[in-house]
Amino acid sequence: MSAPDRDAIRDDILTRIEQAADMAALEEARVEALGRNGSVTALMKSVGQLAPEERREAGQLNNAVKQAVTEALEARQAVLESSELDARLAAETIDVTLPVRPESQGAIHPISQTIDEMVAIFAGMGFTVAEGPHIETDFNNFTALNIPPEHPARQEHDTFYLPQKEDGSRLVLRTHTSPVQIRTMLSEKPPIRIIVPGRTFRADYDATHSPMFHQIEGLVIEETTHMGHLKGCLIEFCRTFFDIDDLPARFRPSYFPFTEPSAEMDIGCSRDGGGLTIGRTKESGAGDWMEILGCGMVNPRVLENCNIDPQKYQGFAFGLGIERAAMLKYGIPDLRTFYESDLRWLRHYGFSALDMPGAAGA
Ligand code: 2NL
């Protein structure tokens, strides 16, 4: 091959490299020069056709061309890469001052919020949370709690029973959270100090009753626990929950099969023209009373049923409805709206996930 051919090939390819506007064009130029059928590749191969005495010089010159082309390719590649990056950076600038796109935020249901608040209060008094299954044995739900066979709660139309098993036993949807306390007493030794929130089920449906509702119960079993502890604990709970330091409270005698003695706790309120305000008011003082929970000293028979020696241990228990407490605290007028899954209702009565379930709530 003659020198002008070699120079022409070199000049041609170097020009193409220099003019390559982007990486794709540069790659095309590389293949045309150094690819299998490339012009520089052909130049290298042509040395074999020369007379032996010409080969040495031609080989060296061809190598120099290849070297020049390779270096030009690398140089052009560096230039293109940096300008492509500049172009991307210019095109992709973001405006960090733009407002954040709104994301829809869920809300905490008032039942969950109320449970969280109550648990926080009792946790501060040393209680731990216990939970258990919704489907229970007849023993855990009734028998262990000293609820006699003729008790109305046991009747078919008050309780959801599962189909009878072959041995004649029937499981039930728990009618209160007490079976969780029974399970705890059967599996753990005193001292016991638990708070038990959860779903409960009764065959009842009208304006103030739902077949599924929520309860929270508490149980304390220690050697020296007495009614003074019960009263102090529950008065402190109500005052903290409703955030009223001087909330009046009283205990009235009552009856539950699982406690003896039993009591109902009332808190002070005032009723004016159909409305209800918890706590003292300027107009009426603590004019009126409203029942808030049931409680009592655990019946020794219940302790015995759970293999706890009633000569050595005693304790108190209490229970209250979550929905009712939430309605009172947050002014929700209708029980049924709790379960309608109406997002407008939830936006109105719900709580932000960032609200602390503090004693006084939001
Ligand atoms: C109410 C009254 C109450 C209890 C629940 C209880 C549980 C065990 C032993 C003794 Cl395992 N008592 N629970 C005691 C008194 C009252 O609930 O009106 N609840 C809505």
Short mmCIF file of C-alpha atoms and ligand atoms in Angstrom, two decimals:
data_model
loop_
_atom_site.label_atom_id
_atom_site.label_comp_id
_atom_site.label_asym_id
_atom_site.label_seq_id
_atom_site.Cartn_x
_atom_site.Cartn_y
_atom_site.Cartn_z
CA MET A 1 0.00 0.00 0.00
CA SER A 2 1.28 3.38 -0.88
CA ALA A 3 1.85 6.26 1.50
CA PRO A 4 -0.94 8.49 0.09
CA ASP A 5 -3.47 5.68 0.73
CA ARG A 6 -2.28 5.30 4.27
CA ASP A 7 -2.38 9.03 4.92
CA ALA A 8 -5.80 9.31 3.32
CA ILE A 9 -7.20 6.52 5.48
CA ARG A 10 -5.74 8.11 8.58
CA ASP A 11 -6.91 11.63 7.76
CA ASP A 12 -10.34 10.41 6.83
CA ILE A 13 -10.88 8.48 10.06
CA LEU A 14 -9.37 11.16 12.28
CA THR A 15 -11.74 13.69 10.72
CA ARG A 16 -14.71 11.40 11.32
CA ILE A 17 -13.70 10.94 14.93
CA GLU A 18 -13.27 14.63 15.40
CA GLN A 19 -16.71 15.29 13.93
CA ALA A 20 -18.56 12.58 15.83
CA ALA A 21 -21.35 14.51 17.56
CA ASP A 22 -22.30 11.83 20.08
CA MET A 23 -21.28 8.46 21.43
CA ALA A 24 -23.26 6.58 18.77
CA ALA A 25 -21.48 8.40 15.93
CA LEU A 26 -18.13 7.80 17.62
CA GLU A 27 -18.86 4.08 17.91
CA GLU A 28 -19.74 4.01 14.21
CA ALA A 29 -16.40 5.64 13.38
CA ARG A 30 -14.57 3.14 15.60
CA VAL A 31 -16.18 0.17 13.82
CA GLU A 32 -15.40 1.66 10.40
CA ALA A 33 -11.76 2.00 11.35
CA LEU A 34 -10.96 -0.85 13.72
CA GLY A 35 -13.88 -3.29 13.17
CA ARG A 36 -13.46 -6.57 11.33
CA ASN A 37 -14.01 -4.86 7.97
CA GLY A 38 -12.57 -1.55 9.10
CA SER A 39 -10.26 0.60 7.00
CA VAL A 40 -7.40 0.51 9.53
CA THR A 41 -7.87 -3.24 9.98
CA ALA A 42 -7.58 -3.63 6.21
CA LEU A 43 -4.45 -1.47 6.25
CA MET A 44 -2.84 -3.73 8.85
CA LYS A 45 -3.77 -6.87 6.91
CA SER A 46 -2.34 -5.47 3.65
CA VAL A 47 1.21 -5.76 4.98
CA GLY A 48 1.10 -9.50 4.17
CA GLN A 49 0.77 -8.64 0.43
CA LEU A 50 4.01 -6.63 0.37
CA ALA A 51 7.45 -7.74 -0.65
CA PRO A 52 9.35 -8.96 2.43
CA GLU A 53 11.77 -6.02 2.41
CA GLU A 54 8.91 -3.50 2.49
CA ARG A 55 7.01 -5.11 5.33
CA ARG A 56 9.01 -3.76 8.27
CA GLU A 57 8.63 -0.10 7.42
CA ALA A 58 5.00 -0.42 6.33
CA GLY A 59 4.17 -2.32 9.54
CA GLN A 60 5.67 0.43 11.69
CA LEU A 61 3.82 3.17 9.79
CA ASN A 62 0.54 1.24 9.99
CA ASN A 63 1.01 0.73 13.73
CA ALA A 64 1.50 4.47 14.09
CA VAL A 65 -1.80 5.07 12.26
CA LYS A 66 -3.61 2.57 14.49
CA GLN A 67 -2.09 4.18 17.55
CA ALA A 68 -3.14 7.67 16.41
CA VAL A 69 -6.70 6.47 15.68
CA THR A 70 -6.99 4.72 19.08
CA GLU A 71 -5.78 7.81 20.91
CA ALA A 72 -8.14 10.06 18.94
CA LEU A 73 -11.06 7.73 19.81
CA GLU A 74 -10.23 7.89 23.52
CA ALA A 75 -9.81 11.65 23.50
CA ARG A 76 -13.08 12.20 21.62
CA GLN A 77 -14.87 9.77 23.97
CA ALA A 78 -13.74 11.76 27.02
CA VAL A 79 -14.95 15.01 25.46
CA LEU A 80 -18.34 13.55 24.51
CA GLU A 81 -18.89 11.92 27.91
CA SER A 82 -18.27 15.10 29.80
CA SER A 83 -20.48 17.16 27.49
CA GLU A 84 -23.26 14.55 27.68
CA LEU A 85 -23.09 14.75 31.47
CA ASP A 86 -23.23 18.55 31.29
CA ALA A 87 -26.29 18.30 29.05
CA ARG A 88 -28.03 15.87 31.43
CA LEU A 89 -27.26 18.01 34.43
CA ALA A 90 -28.67 21.04 32.63
CA ALA A 91 -31.79 19.16 31.50
CA GLU A 92 -32.49 17.46 34.81
CA THR A 93 -32.24 20.35 37.23
CA ILE A 94 -34.98 20.09 39.86
CA ASP A 95 -36.66 22.93 41.64
CA VAL A 96 -36.13 22.09 45.29
CA THR A 97 -38.33 25.00 46.30
CA LEU A 98 -41.46 23.34 44.82
CA PRO A 99 -44.01 22.37 47.49
CA VAL A 100 -44.12 18.66 48.43
CA ARG A 101 -46.82 16.72 46.55
CA PRO A 102 -49.71 16.10 48.93
CA GLU A 103 -49.98 12.45 50.04
CA SER A 104 -53.20 11.26 51.56
CA GLN A 105 -52.65 10.42 55.21
CA GLY A 106 -54.63 7.78 57.04
CA ALA A 107 -56.30 8.50 60.36
CA ILE A 108 -56.36 6.53 63.61
CA HIS A 109 -59.87 5.27 64.36
CA PRO A 110 -61.29 6.69 67.63
CA ILE A 111 -61.53 3.15 69.04
CA SER A 112 -57.83 2.53 68.46
CA GLN A 113 -56.98 5.97 69.82
CA THR A 114 -59.08 5.39 72.95
CA ILE A 115 -57.48 1.98 73.55
CA ASP A 116 -54.01 3.53 73.11
CA GLU A 117 -54.83 6.29 75.60
CA MET A 118 -56.22 3.87 78.19
CA VAL A 119 -53.28 1.49 77.79
CA ALA A 120 -50.88 4.43 78.22
CA ILE A 121 -52.55 5.40 81.49
CA PHE A 122 -52.51 1.88 82.94
CA ALA A 123 -48.99 1.27 81.66
CA GLY A 124 -47.97 4.21 83.82
CA MET A 125 -49.42 2.33 86.81
CA GLY A 126 -47.42 -0.81 86.06
CA PHE A 127 -50.00 -2.78 84.06
CA THR A 128 -49.00 -4.83 81.02
CA VAL A 129 -51.28 -5.55 78.06
CA ALA A 130 -52.65 -9.09 77.61
CA GLU A 131 -54.56 -10.34 74.57
CA GLY A 132 -56.34 -13.55 73.61
CA PRO A 133 -58.52 -15.24 70.96
CA HIS A 134 -62.02 -14.08 69.99
CA ILE A 135 -63.26 -17.68 69.89
CA GLU A 136 -63.29 -19.10 73.40
CA THR A 137 -64.21 -22.19 75.35
CA ASP A 138 -67.37 -22.20 77.43
CA PHE A 139 -65.11 -22.70 80.48
CA ASN A 140 -62.97 -19.60 79.90
CA ASN A 141 -65.90 -17.38 78.95
CA PHE A 142 -68.48 -18.53 81.53
CA THR A 143 -67.73 -21.42 83.91
CA ALA A 144 -64.43 -20.15 85.31
CA LEU A 145 -66.05 -16.76 85.88
CA ASN A 146 -68.69 -18.27 88.15
CA ILE A 147 -71.44 -17.56 85.62
CA PRO A 148 -74.16 -20.14 86.36
CA PRO A 149 -75.88 -22.22 83.63
CA GLU A 150 -79.15 -20.33 84.05
CA HIS A 151 -77.49 -16.91 83.71
CA PRO A 152 -79.08 -14.88 80.88
CA ALA A 153 -75.71 -14.30 79.23
CA ARG A 154 -75.51 -18.04 78.55
CA GLN A 155 -78.73 -18.10 76.61
CA GLU A 156 -78.73 -18.85 72.93
CA HIS A 157 -80.15 -15.47 71.94
CA ASP A 158 -77.54 -13.46 73.88
CA THR A 159 -74.37 -15.26 72.85
CA PHE A 160 -72.94 -16.33 69.49
CA TYR A 161 -72.24 -20.06 69.77
CA LEU A 162 -70.28 -22.08 67.26
CA PRO A 163 -71.79 -25.42 66.12
CA GLN A 164 -71.73 -28.10 68.81
CA LYS A 165 -68.78 -30.49 68.68
CA GLU A 166 -69.04 -34.31 68.85
CA ASP A 167 -68.30 -34.35 72.58
CA GLY A 168 -71.20 -31.94 73.15
CA SER A 169 -69.02 -28.89 73.88
CA ARG A 170 -69.59 -25.58 72.14
CA LEU A 171 -67.14 -22.77 71.49
CA VAL A 172 -68.39 -19.18 71.79
CA LEU A 173 -67.46 -15.75 70.49
CA ARG A 174 -66.21 -14.22 73.74
CA THR A 175 -68.87 -12.01 75.33
CA HIS A 176 -66.26 -10.05 77.33
CA THR A 177 -62.47 -9.93 77.51
CA SER A 178 -62.45 -11.73 80.89
CA PRO A 179 -61.39 -15.09 79.35
CA VAL A 180 -58.00 -13.47 78.70
CA GLN A 181 -57.67 -12.82 82.45
CA ILE A 182 -58.67 -16.46 83.09
CA ARG A 183 -55.97 -17.65 80.67
CA THR A 184 -53.43 -15.40 82.38
CA MET A 185 -54.32 -16.66 85.87
CA LEU A 186 -54.14 -20.27 84.63
CA SER A 187 -50.72 -19.79 83.06
CA GLU A 188 -48.96 -17.26 85.29
CA LYS A 189 -48.34 -16.88 88.98
CA PRO A 190 -49.32 -13.76 90.96
CA PRO A 191 -48.47 -10.93 91.21
CA ILE A 192 -50.63 -10.23 88.14
CA ARG A 193 -51.31 -6.73 86.87
CA ILE A 194 -52.81 -6.77 83.37
CA ILE A 195 -54.97 -4.63 81.14
CA VAL A 196 -56.97 -6.42 78.43
CA PRO A 197 -58.41 -4.46 75.50
CA GLY A 198 -60.19 -6.17 72.63
CA ARG A 199 -63.23 -7.17 70.61
CA THR A 200 -66.24 -8.78 72.20
CA PHE A 201 -69.47 -10.16 70.75
CA ARG A 202 -73.10 -10.28 71.87
CA ALA A 203 -76.26 -11.08 69.93
CA ASP A 204 -77.67 -7.61 70.36
CA TYR A 205 -78.31 -4.85 67.83
CA ASP A 206 -80.06 -1.52 68.32
CA ALA A 207 -79.17 2.18 68.60
CA THR A 208 -76.92 1.60 71.64
CA HIS A 209 -75.81 -2.03 71.08
CA SER A 210 -73.64 -3.51 68.36
CA PRO A 211 -73.10 -7.29 67.95
CA MET A 212 -69.37 -6.55 67.94
CA PHE A 213 -67.96 -4.01 70.35
CA HIS A 214 -64.81 -3.34 72.36
CA GLN A 215 -64.05 -3.69 76.02
CA ILE A 216 -61.12 -3.04 78.23
CA GLU A 217 -60.79 -4.99 81.45
CA GLY A 218 -58.16 -4.89 84.14
CA LEU A 219 -57.03 -7.42 86.73
CA VAL A 220 -54.72 -7.09 89.71
CA ILE A 221 -53.88 -10.12 91.89
CA GLU A 222 -51.44 -9.72 94.74
CA GLU A 223 -51.27 -10.86 98.35
CA THR A 224 -52.49 -7.63 99.92
CA THR A 225 -54.54 -5.94 97.19
CA HIS A 226 -57.69 -4.40 98.65
CA MET A 227 -60.66 -2.23 97.73
CA GLY A 228 -58.68 0.94 98.47
CA HIS A 229 -56.32 0.02 95.64
CA LEU A 230 -59.32 -0.52 93.36
CA LYS A 231 -60.77 2.90 94.16
CA GLY A 232 -57.48 4.78 93.94
CA CYS A 233 -56.55 3.13 90.66
CA LEU A 234 -59.91 3.73 88.97
CA ILE A 235 -60.36 7.31 90.19
CA GLU A 236 -56.86 8.12 88.96
CA PHE A 237 -57.67 6.45 85.63
CA CYS A 238 -60.90 8.43 85.08
CA ARG A 239 -59.37 11.75 86.05
CA THR A 240 -56.45 11.19 83.69
CA PHE A 241 -58.55 9.83 80.82
CA PHE A 242 -61.00 12.75 80.91
CA ASP A 243 -58.22 15.19 81.87
CA ILE A 244 -60.23 16.62 84.79
CA ASP A 245 -58.24 16.87 88.04
CA ASP A 246 -61.24 17.27 90.33
CA LEU A 247 -63.58 14.88 88.49
CA PRO A 248 -66.09 13.70 91.12
CA ALA A 249 -66.38 9.92 91.49
CA ARG A 250 -68.46 7.53 93.56
CA PHE A 251 -68.87 3.77 93.91
CA ARG A 252 -72.32 2.14 94.18
CA PRO A 253 -72.88 -1.47 95.25
CA SER A 254 -73.69 -3.77 92.33
CA TYR A 255 -73.60 -7.42 91.38
CA PHE A 256 -71.41 -9.49 89.03
CA PRO A 257 -70.97 -13.26 89.41
CA PHE A 258 -67.16 -12.88 89.10
CA THR A 259 -66.62 -10.21 91.77
CA GLU A 260 -67.58 -9.96 95.44
CA PRO A 261 -68.20 -7.32 96.54
CA SER A 262 -69.08 -5.64 93.22
CA ALA A 263 -69.54 -1.98 92.46
CA GLU A 264 -70.40 0.43 89.71
CA MET A 265 -68.36 3.58 89.41
CA ASP A 266 -70.07 6.87 88.55
CA ILE A 267 -68.40 10.11 87.54
CA GLY A 268 -69.78 13.60 88.01
CA CYS A 269 -71.50 15.25 85.07
CA SER A 270 -74.14 17.79 84.31
CA ARG A 271 -77.09 17.39 81.99
CA ASP A 272 -78.50 20.57 80.54
CA GLY A 273 -81.17 20.51 77.87
CA GLY A 274 -80.33 17.09 76.51
CA GLY A 275 -76.56 17.84 76.49
CA LEU A 276 -74.09 16.14 78.79
CA THR A 277 -70.87 17.56 80.21
CA ILE A 278 -68.44 15.45 82.19
CA GLY A 279 -67.05 16.97 85.37
CA ARG A 280 -68.08 19.93 87.50
CA THR A 281 -69.67 22.92 85.80
CA LYS A 282 -70.03 26.44 87.18
CA GLU A 283 -73.81 26.27 86.86
CA SER A 284 -74.55 22.92 88.39
CA GLY A 285 -71.41 21.84 90.28
CA ALA A 286 -71.27 18.05 90.11
CA GLY A 287 -75.01 18.03 89.73
CA ASP A 288 -75.48 14.60 88.25
CA TRP A 289 -73.85 11.18 88.03
CA MET A 290 -73.12 8.91 85.12
CA GLU A 291 -72.08 5.25 85.25
CA ILE A 292 -68.67 4.73 83.68
CA LEU A 293 -67.52 1.22 84.62
CA GLY A 294 -68.13 -1.94 86.63
CA CYS A 295 -65.66 -3.36 89.11
CA GLY A 296 -65.14 -5.42 92.25
CA MET A 297 -62.89 -7.70 94.27
CA VAL A 298 -62.28 -10.93 92.34
CA ASN A 299 -64.65 -13.61 93.61
CA PRO A 300 -62.63 -16.25 95.53
CA ARG A 301 -64.42 -18.93 93.48
CA VAL A 302 -62.89 -17.44 90.31
CA LEU A 303 -59.43 -17.57 91.90
CA GLU A 304 -60.05 -21.22 92.87
CA ASN A 305 -61.20 -22.04 89.33
CA CYS A 306 -57.81 -20.75 88.17
CA ASN A 307 -55.81 -22.68 90.78
CA ILE A 308 -54.92 -19.55 92.76
CA ASP A 309 -55.18 -19.94 96.55
CA PRO A 310 -57.82 -17.43 97.74
CA GLN A 311 -56.40 -17.73 101.29
CA LYS A 312 -53.14 -16.28 100.03
CA TYR A 313 -54.14 -14.00 97.15
CA GLN A 314 -56.84 -11.47 96.46
CA GLY A 315 -57.34 -8.84 93.82
CA PHE A 316 -59.61 -6.49 91.97
CA ALA A 317 -61.01 -6.38 88.45
CA PHE A 318 -62.93 -3.92 86.35
CA GLY A 319 -64.40 -3.56 82.90
CA LEU A 320 -65.67 -0.81 80.66
CA GLY A 321 -66.86 -0.30 77.11
CA ILE A 322 -64.45 1.43 74.74
CA GLU A 323 -67.08 2.84 72.37
CA ARG A 324 -69.01 4.48 75.18
CA ALA A 325 -65.87 6.03 76.66
CA ALA A 326 -64.85 7.32 73.21
CA MET A 327 -68.35 8.76 72.62
CA LEU A 328 -68.20 10.59 75.95
CA LYS A 329 -64.68 11.91 75.53
CA TYR A 330 -64.89 12.93 71.88
CA GLY A 331 -68.55 13.85 71.56
CA ILE A 332 -69.47 11.13 69.05
CA PRO A 333 -73.27 10.90 69.19
CA ASP A 334 -74.07 7.64 67.38
CA LEU A 335 -72.62 4.21 68.19
CA ARG A 336 -73.38 2.76 64.76
CA THR A 337 -71.14 5.27 62.96
CA PHE A 338 -68.09 3.56 64.49
CA TYR A 339 -68.44 0.62 62.12
CA GLU A 340 -69.67 2.27 58.91
CA SER A 341 -66.16 2.84 57.50
CA ASP A 342 -67.22 6.27 56.27
CA LEU A 343 -64.01 8.10 55.40
CA ARG A 344 -65.61 11.51 55.95
CA TRP A 345 -66.51 10.39 59.50
CA LEU A 346 -62.95 9.13 60.02
CA ARG A 347 -61.45 12.39 58.77
CA HIS A 348 -63.69 14.24 61.22
CA TYR A 349 -63.30 12.05 64.31
CA GLY A 350 -60.01 10.28 63.53
CA PHE A 351 -56.57 11.09 64.89
CA SER A 352 -53.27 11.80 63.23
CA ALA A 353 -50.70 9.03 63.47
CA LEU A 354 -48.34 11.66 64.86
CA ASP A 355 -50.58 12.46 67.84
CA MET A 356 -49.20 10.93 71.00
CA PRO A 357 -51.72 8.65 72.71
CA GLY A 358 -51.05 10.75 75.75
CA ALA A 359 -53.22 10.72 78.80
CA ALA A 360 -55.37 13.61 77.63
CA GLY A 361 -55.47 12.53 74.00
CA ALA A 362 -55.35 15.01 71.17
C1 2NL B 1 -68.73 -4.01 83.04
C2 2NL B 1 -68.20 -4.72 84.19
C3 2NL B 1 -66.43 -6.05 84.94
C4 2NL B 1 -64.83 -7.68 85.59
C5 2NL B 1 -65.49 -6.97 84.61
C6 2NL B 1 -63.44 -9.67 85.91
C7 2NL B 1 -62.64 -10.58 85.28
C8 2NL B 1 -62.15 -11.62 86.00
C9 2NL B 1 -62.43 -11.77 87.31
C10 2NL B 1 -63.23 -10.83 87.89
CL1 2NL B 1 -61.19 -12.80 85.22
N1 2NL B 1 -63.72 -9.80 87.19
N2 2NL B 1 -63.89 -8.62 85.19
C11 2NL B 1 -65.12 -7.42 86.92
C12 2NL B 1 -66.08 -6.49 87.24
C13 2NL B 1 -66.74 -5.79 86.25
O1 2NL B 1 -67.03 -5.40 83.91
O2 2NL B 1 -69.69 -3.33 83.16
N3 2NL B 1 -68.08 -4.11 81.89
C14 2NL B 1 -68.49 -3.43 80.71
#
